[in-house]
Structure formats: structure tokens, C-alpha cells
Amino acid sequence: MQDQAHSQPGAVQAFSGRNSAVSGESGEKVVYSICEHCFWRCGIAAHVRDGKVYKITGSEHHPLSQGKLCPRGTGGIGQLYDPDRLAHPLIRETRGGKQYYRKATWDEAVGVVAEKLYKTSQTYGPGSIAMLHHGYGVSFFKKMLSEIGVNKIAKPSYDLCCGPARQAAVLTYGYPSDTPEGFDMMNSKYMIFFGTHFGENMHNTAVQEISEGIRRGAKIVVFDPRFSTLAGKADHWLPIKPATDIAMMQGLMHVLISEEIYDKAFVEAHTVGFGELWESVREMTPEKVSAITDIPADAIRTVAREYAFHAPAAFVHSGRRTNWYGDALQRLRAIHILNALVGNFKMPGGVVAFEKFPLVQPPAAHEHPAYEKEVYSKYPFFPNDEPSNTIASHEIVQQAISGEVKALVIYGVNLPETMTLGRKAAIEALEKVDFMVAIDVLPAEVTGYADVVLPECTYLERYDDLDNGRAFRTPFVALRQPAVPPMYESKPGNQIAKMITDKWGLHGVFAPTVEAGLNKKLGLIGSSLEEIKKKGVLVMPATDLYRKPGEALNLKTPSGKIELASEQLKTGGFDAVPTYTAHPEPPAGFYRMLTGRKPMLTFGRTANNRFLGDLATAKENEVWVNEQIAGKHNITNGEYVHLKNQDGVISQFPVKVKVTQRIRPDAVYMVHGFGHTSAKLTWAYKRGASHNQLITRTEIDPAMGAVGFQNNFVTFIKEA
Ligand SMILES: Nc1nc2c(c(=O)[nH]1)N[C@H]1C(S)=C(S)[C@@H](COP(=O)(O)OP(=O)(O)OC[C@H]3O[C@@H](n4cnc5c(=O)[nH]c(N)nc54)[C@H](O)[C@@H]3O)O[C@H]1N2
Ligand SMILES: Nc1nc2c(c(=O)[nH]1)N[C@H]1C(S)=C(S)[C@@H](COP(=O)(O)OP(=O)(O)OC[C@H]3O[C@@H](n4cnc5c(=O)[nH]c(N)nc54)[C@H](O)[C@@H]3O)O[C@H]1N2
Ligand code: SF4
Ligand SMILES: [Mo]
């Protein structure tokens, strides 16, 4: 892909060859679009025969897929043809004291939504309405809400997922981390991972690049209490005691600095706060860190020395779901500092900054001052540059419970299973609000709390806005386009949002058709909808990722340099340098509950997908239990147990035990996204146990609002 892009002159790679969007052999066509089974957004080729999608493969044109998909991406047909799909708009009614949903016409359903939202905004002000969203089709609903001044918008993927990595990068480098994360993996010689279980976390391009790196001889180091798939590829698997990672990072810094194997010239020229950093790790000798982390001192020295030896073609990866404990921002700062110390910034095999495609935004029809500027979060280091994320999702849950938020719009978030502050708080919030509309494709748990349910068609049946949100080696802009028309009475989000603004009498907000809107945007860069439809993507030549000798970095931090110690954090009352503090230990007989992903599933997005779920290892989740611990509790491999947490909450459904030596004795592990309680999800219902249900304790990062939930502990209740 890269080479191909290089050979193309001009900003936008011209396409050539046959018109593959409609290559009509025997009633067949291939439609190039974008996956929605996770948030990586790979390019797909949907193969259509006689009006049905029969196969999905990786787009050979899209830089994030390069002809390949992860298992989930290939399984999209299972969502499209899911027999449980939401087929009509639904309105909740109470009759004879009983609540039920009745089918409604689109006109009636959007009429109710338009009226309720408008009246709420008029009566209580725009701050009384909030939207939770996940998924890329939300852009139309953001625009819709901005028309009535509503900008209280949260994406759980900030505070429950990658927010700490984002904000730690802002504080250290002056710019947020991106997707894909900026690591030159395929050219690296030494990659260190804390958690970050690629191979189970199937982020397509990352897995491809790590594989390429390994093929070229890179060494892998994995710090994980569990022997993950990536640990299976590692030169060093270091089963660190969970929740002690910051101590380990400080230990690595101690070795780099005390043995003077860090990049002195780089640190001197391009960083601030080195003295303060050294003071903070001076006492963190490998021996002291070993006692905290349960990793031998020699191994700590070895990793630090090897890391320095391979630098600058070496890095510590920042990970994706970084909200483990309440100090996630500091842990991620420690990772960025470890990178800075070896001078890998913008070096082959090190930390790099991918670029986005320079799409031109059309001038706004009118000004939305509130939409542009308001940030509602109370956390001092919450982002102030993201109109799609102006408050943490748990703050919305709290405001719904307190009555400050009276109406909720929920797009692609299965709130009862999404954690925020635990299932209990989520349900309390959903029950408390005066009005809630859920826009979803499936009867997920969240839809059962809605006053109105609006069935969006699946990503294979609709256009969305242009995808300009991903940065990569070859910057690109991609198109989501329908492979087949919407089934049942479901509708694309853009039409739903337009129907609602039309009800408000605001007829000019959206282009008359989504195609016209896309074509207009593409016209601003000299392209057209017709052009992008052919390959589903416009790709620029590869950008120059590496710095030149002596090049100034001109970073947008207050000092203009990489901030090893952060004055901003200090001024805000936080540690300027990351410092380890101990987390709670499991009570006797309890084990820390860790979580992760399965290669073929993405929690609520795929839970009911029979194509994927029918694979032997995806039918249910299992709880991984160390052999010794299983013996102690007299439980055997394959047995079903209930889990009970430290606050006495017992899992509603039993879960199968996997007895293994591949996890430390002080922790258990289960994949998130099982144990569904909605009987309308006829496949997912009652399969496995819900990770979310067992979370009753959260620690919120006081600086940027991430929710840590790994200080929950469970024990076993035998079935009998
Ligand atoms: N197939 C698939 N891929 C996915 C997803 C999916 O649902 N399915 N979801 C996507 C999303 S939304 C995200 S956010 C990412 C998440 O994926 P990652 O960012 O990789 O998630 P992590 O939580 O870093 O990784 C989980 C690993 O961390 C280990 N771990 C747990 N606690 C600790 C600890 O205290 N210290 C250390 N060192 N390790 C620990 C666990 O044992 C587990 O192996 O995956 C993405 N990719
Ligand atoms: N307990 C626990 N909680 C977690 C995590 C965990 O590991 N454990 N992980 C956290 C992480 S990393 C993340 S990123 C978040 C993710 O949290 P969410 O984004 O809330 O993910 P899901 O629960 O999968 O919700 C997806 C919802 O979107 C719907 N959906 C799917 N496709 C479409 C579509 O095209 N249009 C519309 N309108 N809806 C659609 C699905 O039916 C489902 O109801 O969860 C976080 N919460
Ligand atoms: S990583 Fe997999 S699920 Fe995610 S967008 Fe790519 S193909 Fe789809
Ligand atoms: Mo995530």
C-alpha cells in the first residue's frame, strides 16, 4: 500500500483500473465501505450477489486493512441478517399498570422525540439534555442537537477507554494520541507492552504491523499478569503483579538514568524536568521495584538495558484501554516519559505522529457558539478541543441521577453493560430521566429503558459522514456507503436526524440528500462522490514520519519541549512526575478481576452475532483461574461457577472455569461483553457472565476523569 501510494503523484492518489464498485459479473458487485464492528474503522469490500451480502473481505485500497480484516470484520453479515434486529420504531406505553412497546410509524416516533427534546430544552435549558454515543454514525445527531444548543456530549470511549493515553500525550508532547496509536511498529527492533493484548485485541493494522515487526526480527516484551496471545510471541513475558505498573516504569527509568544509558543529547535538547524526574526515581532501584512488582531485579535491568540498546528503534506502547486504576493518567505519562528518555521521538521504529487527510470543512451555515466552546466536565485535564466529548460519560450518569440532566439521547451505547459507574448507577440514571431515546440496531439492554426506540439500519445499509478521523502513514479519507438497502423499516442515521430537525422547522440543516452533502464536501478537495465510491477511499502518499538531525521539535507544550515533569499538573495540584502508590489488595479468598477481549467479538457490537458467536471459543466467556487457586477452592476445569464480588454481588449467570497456569494466583480474568440479560437478544441471552455486573467499585482519575475499575475482587460460588 505504502509503495503504491509513493508511486502516485499529487495530494490525492488517483485511482485506476476497473470500476470495482459495480463490476456486474453475474449479478455480483463489490462495494467498498467501512467496518463498524469496532472503532478502528477498516476498509471493507462487501460482496453482493442477488441483492444479498454474502461475504466481507478486507479492502485492498484502504490503508488500515491492506486487504485483510480481523475475524470480527468478516462477520458483519451476522449483524445485517440478525433475526433479532430492531425492525420498526417503538414507543413505550403503560396500560393497566403494565409497560410495553408498541410499533409506531416513523412520523409519530420522530414527532415524539422532536417535541420532547424541544420542550425539555425550552423549559430547563440545553444543559438538561445530554447525548452518549459510540460509533461513527453519530455525527448527524451531534449536528441535530447543536441546532437546539445542546452540546453536553460524552463518548464512553474517552473515560472508559483511551482518555488517559490521549491526555497524557497532550501533557507530555502537546498533542493527543491518535488512532492508530503513533508507533512505528513494523520498523521497530524492541517493543514493550504493558497489558495491551494485541492478538486478542484485534486492531487490524496494529496486529499486521506487529507481525511484520516480528518477521523482521523485533523483540517483544510483555508485562501482563496473564500469559496473553502476545506473550506467546514475546522474548520476555513478565507476569507483573497487577496494579504495580507505575513502580515497574519507575524502576526502568531508574536503570536507564543510573546506568547512563538514556539518550543524553536528546533529553538535554528536547525535554524539561529531567532533574525532578531523577529525584522521583532515585530510590526506585530494581531491588525495591522487584519487591513491589514480583518481577526479579535482574529481569528489570535486562529489559531496561535491551531497550536502551535497541533505541531509538524501540518503544513502550501506550495501549488502548488505559483506564485500569484511578491513576491512569500518571501511568500513561510514565510510558511517554520512558519513550522520551531513549530519544525515539519521530525516529524509525519509535514514536511517530501519523497525519490526517486534509479535508476542507465547508463553512458553517450559521454560528453555534455553545457547540463550539462549552466544556461541561469538572475535571481540570479533560480535553477542551473535542466537540464530540465535552463531559465524561459518568458525569452524565451522575447528572441524570441528580436530576440536572432530564433527557438522554443514546446512540450506539449499551449503557447498562458499558460500566460508567457500574450497572446499578446506569440503570438508576436511565430510570430517573424524564425522557430517553435510544438509536440502535438491536434490542440491546439499553433499548428496554427507552421511551422511544429508533431502529437505525446497519453500517452495511447506509451512508455516514466521510471518515476523516483516522491518522496514518498514508493519510486517507474514507466513505461508508450502502452495500444493500435498509431492511425492514430501519433507516440511516442521517435520515433520522433530518426528520427530527425538519419537525423543528429547521429545514436547511442537512443537505436534501446525504449523497448531495457528501458530494459537496468532496468537491471542496476537487473530488466527488462518484470518484470515492469506486474504491471507498482517497489515499495520499506516505508522509515523512522521521525527524532530521538537529531539527527543532516545536511542540505545543508550555515549554515547547517534551515535559518529563509537568508544570501544568503541578499547578493543578497533581504530581508533576508519575509516582507509584499502592492499590487495594484482594481480601483473603478473593482475586483481582481482570478483563480483556476475544479475537472474534466486540462486546455489545457483536454479542448477538451468530456468525461470530458460533465459533467454538466465542460461545461464552470463561473465568481464567490459576491451577493452585482452583485446587484451593476445589473447582475443576470446565465446571460452572457463580462469581461473587467484594461487596456481595453475585453474577446472575454462571461462568465456565478455565483452570490454567497462564495467570497469576492473585488474579482471575474474564472477557467483557457476555451475560446479556435482554431476552430479545436470543443468541446472546444468558451466555456467560457479565463482567460489568461484578463491578461495584470505581476510582475516578481526579485529573482527567477516567474510570478505573480493576480494584474489584471476586471469589467462587460452586453451582450446587
Ligand atoms: N477482538 C477484539 N479486539 C478489540 C476489542 C474487542 O472487543 N474485541 N475492543 C477494542 C477496544 S474498544 C479496546 S479499548 C481495546 C482493548 O485492548 P487493550 O488496550 O489491549 O486492553 P488492555 O486492558 O491493555 O489489555 C488487557 C490485558 O491487560 C492485562 N492486564 C490487566 N490488568 C493489568 C495490570 O494491572 N498490569 C498489566 N501489566 N497488565 C494488566 C490483562 O491480563 C489482559 O491481557 O481492544 C480493542 N480491540
Ligand atoms: N465492564 C466493562 N465495561 C467496559 C469495558 C470493559 O472492558 N468492561 N470496556 C470499555 C471500553 S474499552 C469501551 S470502548 C466501551 C464501549 O462501550 P459501548 O460503545 O457502549 O459498546 P457496546 O456496549 O458494545 O454498545 C454498542 C451498542 O451499539 C449498538 N450498535 C452497533 N452497531 C450500531 C450502529 O451501526 N448504529 C447504532 N445506532 N447502534 C449500533 C449495539 O447494538 C450496542 O447496543 O465499553 C467500556 N466498558
Ligand atoms: S479491527 Fe476488525 S472489527 Fe475493527 S474495524 Fe477492523 S475489521 Fe472491523
Ligand atoms: Mo475501548
PDB file of N, CA, C and O and ligand atoms in Angstrom, residues 36 39 79 134 156-157 160-161 321 411-415 417-419 439-442 444 446 456-459 462 595-597 602-605 672 691-692 695 709, ligand 2:
ATOM      1  N   GLU A  36     -17.800  -1.452  11.020  1.00  0.00           N
ATOM      2  CA  GLU A  36     -18.299  -0.793  12.242  1.00  0.00           C
ATOM      3  C   GLU A  36     -18.324  -1.795  13.394  1.00  0.00           C
ATOM      4  O   GLU A  36     -19.045  -1.622  14.370  1.00  0.00           O
ATOM      5  N   PHE A  39     -13.826   0.282  16.555  1.00  0.00           N
ATOM      6  CA  PHE A  39     -13.644   1.709  16.328  1.00  0.00           C
ATOM      7  C   PHE A  39     -12.396   2.006  15.526  1.00  0.00           C
ATOM      8  O   PHE A  39     -11.982   3.141  15.396  1.00  0.00           O
ATOM      9  N   GLN A  79     -24.582  -9.420  11.666  1.00  0.00           N
ATOM     10  CA  GLN A  79     -25.390  -8.308  12.188  1.00  0.00           C
ATOM     11  C   GLN A  79     -26.477  -7.931  11.180  1.00  0.00           C
ATOM     12  O   GLN A  79     -27.633  -7.732  11.538  1.00  0.00           O
ATOM     13  N   HIS A 134     -21.353   6.210  20.812  1.00  0.00           N
ATOM     14  CA  HIS A 134     -20.173   5.469  20.395  1.00  0.00           C
ATOM     15  C   HIS A 134     -20.470   4.953  18.996  1.00  0.00           C
ATOM     16  O   HIS A 134     -21.510   4.349  18.758  1.00  0.00           O
ATOM     17  N   PRO A 156     -18.209   7.184  25.850  1.00  0.00           N
ATOM     18  CA  PRO A 156     -17.613   6.307  26.861  1.00  0.00           C
ATOM     19  C   PRO A 156     -16.197   5.901  26.476  1.00  0.00           C
ATOM     20  O   PRO A 156     -15.386   5.567  27.335  1.00  0.00           O
ATOM     21  N   SER A 157     -15.877   5.960  25.196  1.00  0.00           N
ATOM     22  CA  SER A 157     -14.541   5.559  24.781  1.00  0.00           C
ATOM     23  C   SER A 157     -13.485   6.546  25.269  1.00  0.00           C
ATOM     24  O   SER A 157     -12.292   6.277  25.149  1.00  0.00           O
ATOM     25  N   LEU A 160     -13.801   5.553  29.687  1.00  0.00           N
ATOM     26  CA  LEU A 160     -13.724   4.122  29.985  1.00  0.00           C
ATOM     27  C   LEU A 160     -12.658   3.445  29.147  1.00  0.00           C
ATOM     28  O   LEU A 160     -12.492   2.238  29.207  1.00  0.00           O
ATOM     29  N   CYS A 161     -11.970   4.192  28.320  1.00  0.00           N
ATOM     30  CA  CYS A 161     -11.103   3.526  27.351  1.00  0.00           C
ATOM     31  C   CYS A 161      -9.798   4.290  27.159  1.00  0.00           C
ATOM     32  O   CYS A 161      -8.894   4.162  27.950  1.00  0.00           O
ATOM     33  N   ARG A 321      -7.058   0.513  26.050  1.00  0.00           N
ATOM     34  CA  ARG A 321      -7.948   0.663  27.218  1.00  0.00           C
ATOM     35  C   ARG A 321      -7.058   0.921  28.423  1.00  0.00           C
ATOM     36  O   ARG A 321      -6.586   0.014  29.082  1.00  0.00           O
ATOM     37  N   TYR A 411     -26.890   6.919  21.501  1.00  0.00           N
ATOM     38  CA  TYR A 411     -26.587   6.397  20.165  1.00  0.00           C
ATOM     39  C   TYR A 411     -25.472   5.360  20.285  1.00  0.00           C
ATOM     40  O   TYR A 411     -24.327   5.703  20.621  1.00  0.00           O
ATOM     41  N   GLY A 412     -25.782   4.092  20.042  1.00  0.00           N
ATOM     42  CA  GLY A 412     -24.739   3.064  19.984  1.00  0.00           C
ATOM     43  C   GLY A 412     -23.973   2.866  21.278  1.00  0.00           C
ATOM     44  O   GLY A 412     -22.783   2.571  21.249  1.00  0.00           O
ATOM     45  N   VAL A 413     -24.637   3.046  22.413  1.00  0.00           N
ATOM     46  CA  VAL A 413     -24.018   2.770  23.710  1.00  0.00           C
ATOM     47  C   VAL A 413     -24.996   1.886  24.477  1.00  0.00           C
ATOM     48  O   VAL A 413     -26.141   2.273  24.680  1.00  0.00           O
ATOM     49  N   ASN A 414     -24.526   0.726  24.891  1.00  0.00           N
ATOM     50  CA  ASN A 414     -25.410  -0.170  25.651  1.00  0.00           C
ATOM     51  C   ASN A 414     -25.193   0.099  27.137  1.00  0.00           C
ATOM     52  O   ASN A 414     -24.575  -0.692  27.849  1.00  0.00           O
ATOM     53  N   LEU A 415     -25.697   1.232  27.590  1.00  0.00           N
ATOM     54  CA  LEU A 415     -25.314   1.791  28.896  1.00  0.00           C
ATOM     55  C   LEU A 415     -25.328   0.794  30.064  1.00  0.00           C
ATOM     56  O   LEU A 415     -24.377   0.781  30.841  1.00  0.00           O
ATOM     57  N   GLU A 417     -24.498  -2.137  30.232  1.00  0.00           N
ATOM     58  CA  GLU A 417     -23.329  -3.024  30.165  1.00  0.00           C
ATOM     59  C   GLU A 417     -22.037  -2.260  29.859  1.00  0.00           C
ATOM     60  O   GLU A 417     -20.996  -2.869  29.637  1.00  0.00           O
ATOM     61  N   THR A 418     -22.108  -0.945  29.812  1.00  0.00           N
ATOM     62  CA  THR A 418     -20.926  -0.178  29.395  1.00  0.00           C
ATOM     63  C   THR A 418     -20.086   0.296  30.578  1.00  0.00           C
ATOM     64  O   THR A 418     -19.074   0.930  30.412  1.00  0.00           O
ATOM     65  N   MET A 419     -20.509  -0.002  31.785  1.00  0.00           N
ATOM     66  CA  MET A 419     -19.768   0.310  33.009  1.00  0.00           C
ATOM     67  C   MET A 419     -20.018   1.711  33.545  1.00  0.00           C
ATOM     68  O   MET A 419     -20.691   1.839  34.545  1.00  0.00           O
ATOM     69  N   ILE A 439     -31.070   5.073  19.901  1.00  0.00           N
ATOM     70  CA  ILE A 439     -30.906   4.805  18.466  1.00  0.00           C
ATOM     71  C   ILE A 439     -29.950   3.627  18.385  1.00  0.00           C
ATOM     72  O   ILE A 439     -28.784   3.729  18.773  1.00  0.00           O
ATOM     73  N   ASP A 440     -30.446   2.510  17.935  1.00  0.00           N
ATOM     74  CA  ASP A 440     -29.656   1.278  17.977  1.00  0.00           C
ATOM     75  C   ASP A 440     -30.076   0.387  16.813  1.00  0.00           C
ATOM     76  O   ASP A 440     -31.045   0.676  16.110  1.00  0.00           O
ATOM     77  N   VAL A 441     -29.344  -0.696  16.634  1.00  0.00           N
ATOM     78  CA  VAL A 441     -29.718  -1.660  15.588  1.00  0.00           C
ATOM     79  C   VAL A 441     -30.336  -2.925  16.184  1.00  0.00           C
ATOM     80  O   VAL A 441     -30.976  -3.697  15.489  1.00  0.00           O
ATOM     81  N   LEU A 442     -30.097  -3.136  17.478  1.00  0.00           N
ATOM     82  CA  LEU A 442     -30.523  -4.378  18.137  1.00  0.00           C
ATOM     83  C   LEU A 442     -31.278  -4.074  19.426  1.00  0.00           C
ATOM     84  O   LEU A 442     -31.086  -3.008  20.017  1.00  0.00           O
ATOM     85  N   ALA A 444     -30.752  -4.262  22.394  1.00  0.00           N
ATOM     86  CA  ALA A 444     -29.783  -4.355  23.481  1.00  0.00           C
ATOM     87  C   ALA A 444     -30.473  -3.909  24.774  1.00  0.00           C
ATOM     88  O   ALA A 444     -31.520  -3.267  24.731  1.00  0.00           O
ATOM     89  N   VAL A 446     -30.088  -1.529  26.713  1.00  0.00           N
ATOM     90  CA  VAL A 446     -30.395  -0.092  26.818  1.00  0.00           C
ATOM     91  C   VAL A 446     -31.747   0.251  26.191  1.00  0.00           C
ATOM     92  O   VAL A 446     -32.468   1.114  26.685  1.00  0.00           O
ATOM     93  N   GLU A 456     -31.895   2.186  13.775  1.00  0.00           N
ATOM     94  CA  GLU A 456     -31.003   2.571  12.674  1.00  0.00           C
ATOM     95  C   GLU A 456     -30.725   1.315  11.837  1.00  0.00           C
ATOM     96  O   GLU A 456     -30.689   0.200  12.370  1.00  0.00           O
ATOM     97  N   CYS A 457     -30.537   1.490  10.531  1.00  0.00           N
ATOM     98  CA  CYS A 457     -30.107   0.346   9.724  1.00  0.00           C
ATOM     99  C   CYS A 457     -28.628   0.095  10.010  1.00  0.00           C
ATOM    100  O   CYS A 457     -27.944   0.942  10.582  1.00  0.00           O
ATOM    101  N   THR A 458     -28.129  -1.056   9.635  1.00  0.00           N
ATOM    102  CA  THR A 458     -26.737  -1.390   9.961  1.00  0.00           C
ATOM    103  C   THR A 458     -25.782  -0.614   9.042  1.00  0.00           C
ATOM    104  O   THR A 458     -26.204  -0.016   8.049  1.00  0.00           O
ATOM    105  N   TYR A 459     -24.501  -0.701   9.388  1.00  0.00           N
ATOM    106  CA  TYR A 459     -23.483   0.024   8.615  1.00  0.00           C
ATOM    107  C   TYR A 459     -23.393  -0.477   7.184  1.00  0.00           C
ATOM    108  O   TYR A 459     -22.821   0.192   6.329  1.00  0.00           O
ATOM    109  N   ARG A 462     -26.069   1.840   4.802  1.00  0.00           N
ATOM    110  CA  ARG A 462     -26.203   3.295   4.880  1.00  0.00           C
ATOM    111  C   ARG A 462     -24.925   4.038   4.488  1.00  0.00           C
ATOM    112  O   ARG A 462     -23.821   3.485   4.503  1.00  0.00           O
ATOM    113  N   THR A 595      -9.724  -8.041  32.944  1.00  0.00           N
ATOM    114  CA  THR A 595     -10.563  -8.256  31.768  1.00  0.00           C
ATOM    115  C   THR A 595      -9.791  -8.013  30.485  1.00  0.00           C
ATOM    116  O   THR A 595      -8.702  -7.447  30.497  1.00  0.00           O
ATOM    117  N   GLY A 596     -10.400  -8.439  29.392  1.00  0.00           N
ATOM    118  CA  GLY A 596      -9.791  -8.235  28.074  1.00  0.00           C
ATOM    119  C   GLY A 596     -10.780  -8.622  26.988  1.00  0.00           C
ATOM    120  O   GLY A 596     -11.990  -8.655  27.218  1.00  0.00           O
ATOM    121  N   ARG A 597     -10.249  -8.938  25.824  1.00  0.00           N
ATOM    122  CA  ARG A 597     -11.065  -9.123  24.620  1.00  0.00           C
ATOM    123  C   ARG A 597     -10.903 -10.525  24.045  1.00  0.00           C
ATOM    124  O   ARG A 597      -9.880 -11.173  24.253  1.00  0.00           O
ATOM    125  N   THR A 602     -16.643  -8.057  19.768  1.00  0.00           N
ATOM    126  CA  THR A 602     -16.509  -6.716  20.377  1.00  0.00           C
ATOM    127  C   THR A 602     -17.713  -6.466  21.269  1.00  0.00           C
ATOM    128  O   THR A 602     -18.677  -5.816  20.857  1.00  0.00           O
ATOM    129  N   PHE A 603     -17.707  -6.944  22.433  1.00  0.00           N
ATOM    130  CA  PHE A 603     -18.800  -6.781  23.415  1.00  0.00           C
ATOM    131  C   PHE A 603     -20.167  -6.590  22.753  1.00  0.00           C
ATOM    132  O   PHE A 603     -20.575  -7.412  21.926  1.00  0.00           O
ATOM    133  N   GLY A 604     -20.898  -5.503  23.095  1.00  0.00           N
ATOM    134  CA  GLY A 604     -22.268  -5.334  22.606  1.00  0.00           C
ATOM    135  C   GLY A 604     -22.406  -5.284  21.092  1.00  0.00           C
ATOM    136  O   GLY A 604     -23.456  -5.577  20.539  1.00  0.00           O
ATOM    137  N   ARG A 605     -21.342  -4.909  20.420  1.00  0.00           N
ATOM    138  CA  ARG A 605     -21.428  -4.781  18.958  1.00  0.00           C
ATOM    139  C   ARG A 605     -21.599  -6.133  18.271  1.00  0.00           C
ATOM    140  O   ARG A 605     -22.133  -6.189  17.176  1.00  0.00           O
ATOM    141  N   HIS A 672     -14.955  -9.248  28.665  1.00  0.00           N
ATOM    142  CA  HIS A 672     -16.131  -8.372  28.802  1.00  0.00           C
ATOM    143  C   HIS A 672     -17.081  -8.590  27.626  1.00  0.00           C
ATOM    144  O   HIS A 672     -16.639  -8.850  26.509  1.00  0.00           O
ATOM    145  N   HIS A 691     -19.126  -9.177  33.047  1.00  0.00           N
ATOM    146  CA  HIS A 691     -18.015  -8.552  33.770  1.00  0.00           C
ATOM    147  C   HIS A 691     -18.515  -7.309  34.489  1.00  0.00           C
ATOM    148  O   HIS A 691     -18.182  -7.039  35.649  1.00  0.00           O
ATOM    149  N   ASN A 692     -19.381  -6.615  33.783  1.00  0.00           N
ATOM    150  CA  ASN A 692     -19.853  -5.335  34.269  1.00  0.00           C
ATOM    151  C   ASN A 692     -20.654  -5.450  35.558  1.00  0.00           C
ATOM    152  O   ASN A 692     -20.562  -4.616  36.448  1.00  0.00           O
ATOM    153  N   ILE A 695     -18.789  -5.227  38.843  1.00  0.00           N
ATOM    154  CA  ILE A 695     -18.049  -4.002  39.176  1.00  0.00           C
ATOM    155  C   ILE A 695     -18.920  -3.117  40.050  1.00  0.00           C
ATOM    156  O   ILE A 695     -19.926  -2.580  39.595  1.00  0.00           O
ATOM    157  N   PHE A 709     -11.550   0.488  37.008  1.00  0.00           N
ATOM    158  CA  PHE A 709     -12.465  -0.471  37.652  1.00  0.00           C
ATOM    159  C   PHE A 709     -11.803  -1.818  37.909  1.00  0.00           C
ATOM    160  O   PHE A 709     -12.456  -2.831  38.011  1.00  0.00           O
TER     161      PHE A 709
HETATM  162  N1  LIG B   2     -17.375  -3.876  32.298  1.00  0.00           N
HETATM  163  C1  LIG B   2     -16.705  -3.342  31.299  1.00  0.00           C
HETATM  164  N2  LIG B   2     -17.155  -2.218  30.754  1.00  0.00           N
HETATM  165  C2  LIG B   2     -16.496  -1.655  29.713  1.00  0.00           C
HETATM  166  C3  LIG B   2     -15.324  -2.223  29.191  1.00  0.00           C
HETATM  167  C4  LIG B   2     -14.859  -3.423  29.804  1.00  0.00           C
HETATM  168  O1  LIG B   2     -13.827  -3.996  29.406  1.00  0.00           O
HETATM  169  N3  LIG B   2     -15.572  -3.951  30.835  1.00  0.00           N
HETATM  170  N4  LIG B   2     -14.684  -1.633  28.131  1.00  0.00           N
HETATM  171  C5  LIG B   2     -14.895  -0.228  27.905  1.00  0.00           C
HETATM  172  C6  LIG B   2     -14.460   0.166  26.543  1.00  0.00           C
HETATM  173  S1  LIG B   2     -12.809  -0.031  26.211  1.00  0.00           S
HETATM  174  C7  LIG B   2     -15.279   0.697  25.612  1.00  0.00           C
HETATM  175  S2  LIG B   2     -14.621   1.268  24.136  1.00  0.00           S
HETATM  176  C8  LIG B   2     -16.708   0.866  25.897  1.00  0.00           C
HETATM  177  C9  LIG B   2     -17.590   0.554  24.726  1.00  0.00           C
HETATM  178  O2  LIG B   2     -18.895   0.690  25.117  1.00  0.00           O
HETATM  179  P1  LIG B   2     -20.068   0.847  24.084  1.00  0.00           P
HETATM  180  O3  LIG B   2     -19.679   1.699  22.975  1.00  0.00           O
HETATM  181  O4  LIG B   2     -21.267   1.209  24.857  1.00  0.00           O
HETATM  182  O5  LIG B   2     -20.151  -0.591  23.474  1.00  0.00           O
HETATM  183  P2  LIG B   2     -21.322  -1.592  23.415  1.00  0.00           P
HETATM  184  O6  LIG B   2     -21.757  -1.962  24.767  1.00  0.00           O
HETATM  185  O7  LIG B   2     -20.805  -2.625  22.562  1.00  0.00           O
HETATM  186  O8  LIG B   2     -22.505  -0.787  22.716  1.00  0.00           O
HETATM  187  C10 LIG B   2     -22.658  -0.825  21.434  1.00  0.00           C
HETATM  188  C11 LIG B   2     -24.134  -0.583  21.175  1.00  0.00           C
HETATM  189  O9  LIG B   2     -24.175  -0.090  19.877  1.00  0.00           O
HETATM  190  C12 LIG B   2     -25.144  -0.786  19.128  1.00  0.00           C
HETATM  191  N5  LIG B   2     -24.771  -0.676  17.722  1.00  0.00           N
HETATM  192  C13 LIG B   2     -23.987  -1.476  16.993  1.00  0.00           C
HETATM  193  N6  LIG B   2     -23.876  -1.014  15.725  1.00  0.00           N
HETATM  194  C14 LIG B   2     -24.635   0.116  15.661  1.00  0.00           C
HETATM  195  C15 LIG B   2     -24.945   1.047  14.622  1.00  0.00           C
HETATM  196  O10 LIG B   2     -24.486   0.926  13.485  1.00  0.00           O
HETATM  197  N7  LIG B   2     -25.774   2.081  14.936  1.00  0.00           N
HETATM  198  C16 LIG B   2     -26.299   2.244  16.167  1.00  0.00           C
HETATM  199  N8  LIG B   2     -27.094   3.279  16.378  1.00  0.00           N
HETATM  200  N9  LIG B   2     -26.031   1.380  17.172  1.00  0.00           N
HETATM  201  C17 LIG B   2     -25.210   0.334  16.919  1.00  0.00           C
HETATM  202  C18 LIG B   2     -25.146  -2.183  19.719  1.00  0.00           C
HETATM  203  O11 LIG B   2     -26.331  -2.860  19.415  1.00  0.00           O
HETATM  204  C19 LIG B   2     -24.965  -1.879  21.216  1.00  0.00           C
HETATM  205  O12 LIG B   2     -26.179  -1.658  21.843  1.00  0.00           O
HETATM  206  O13 LIG B   2     -17.071  -0.002  26.964  1.00  0.00           O
HETATM  207  C20 LIG B   2     -16.329   0.214  28.126  1.00  0.00           C
HETATM  208  N10 LIG B   2     -16.977  -0.513  29.180  1.00  0.00           N
END
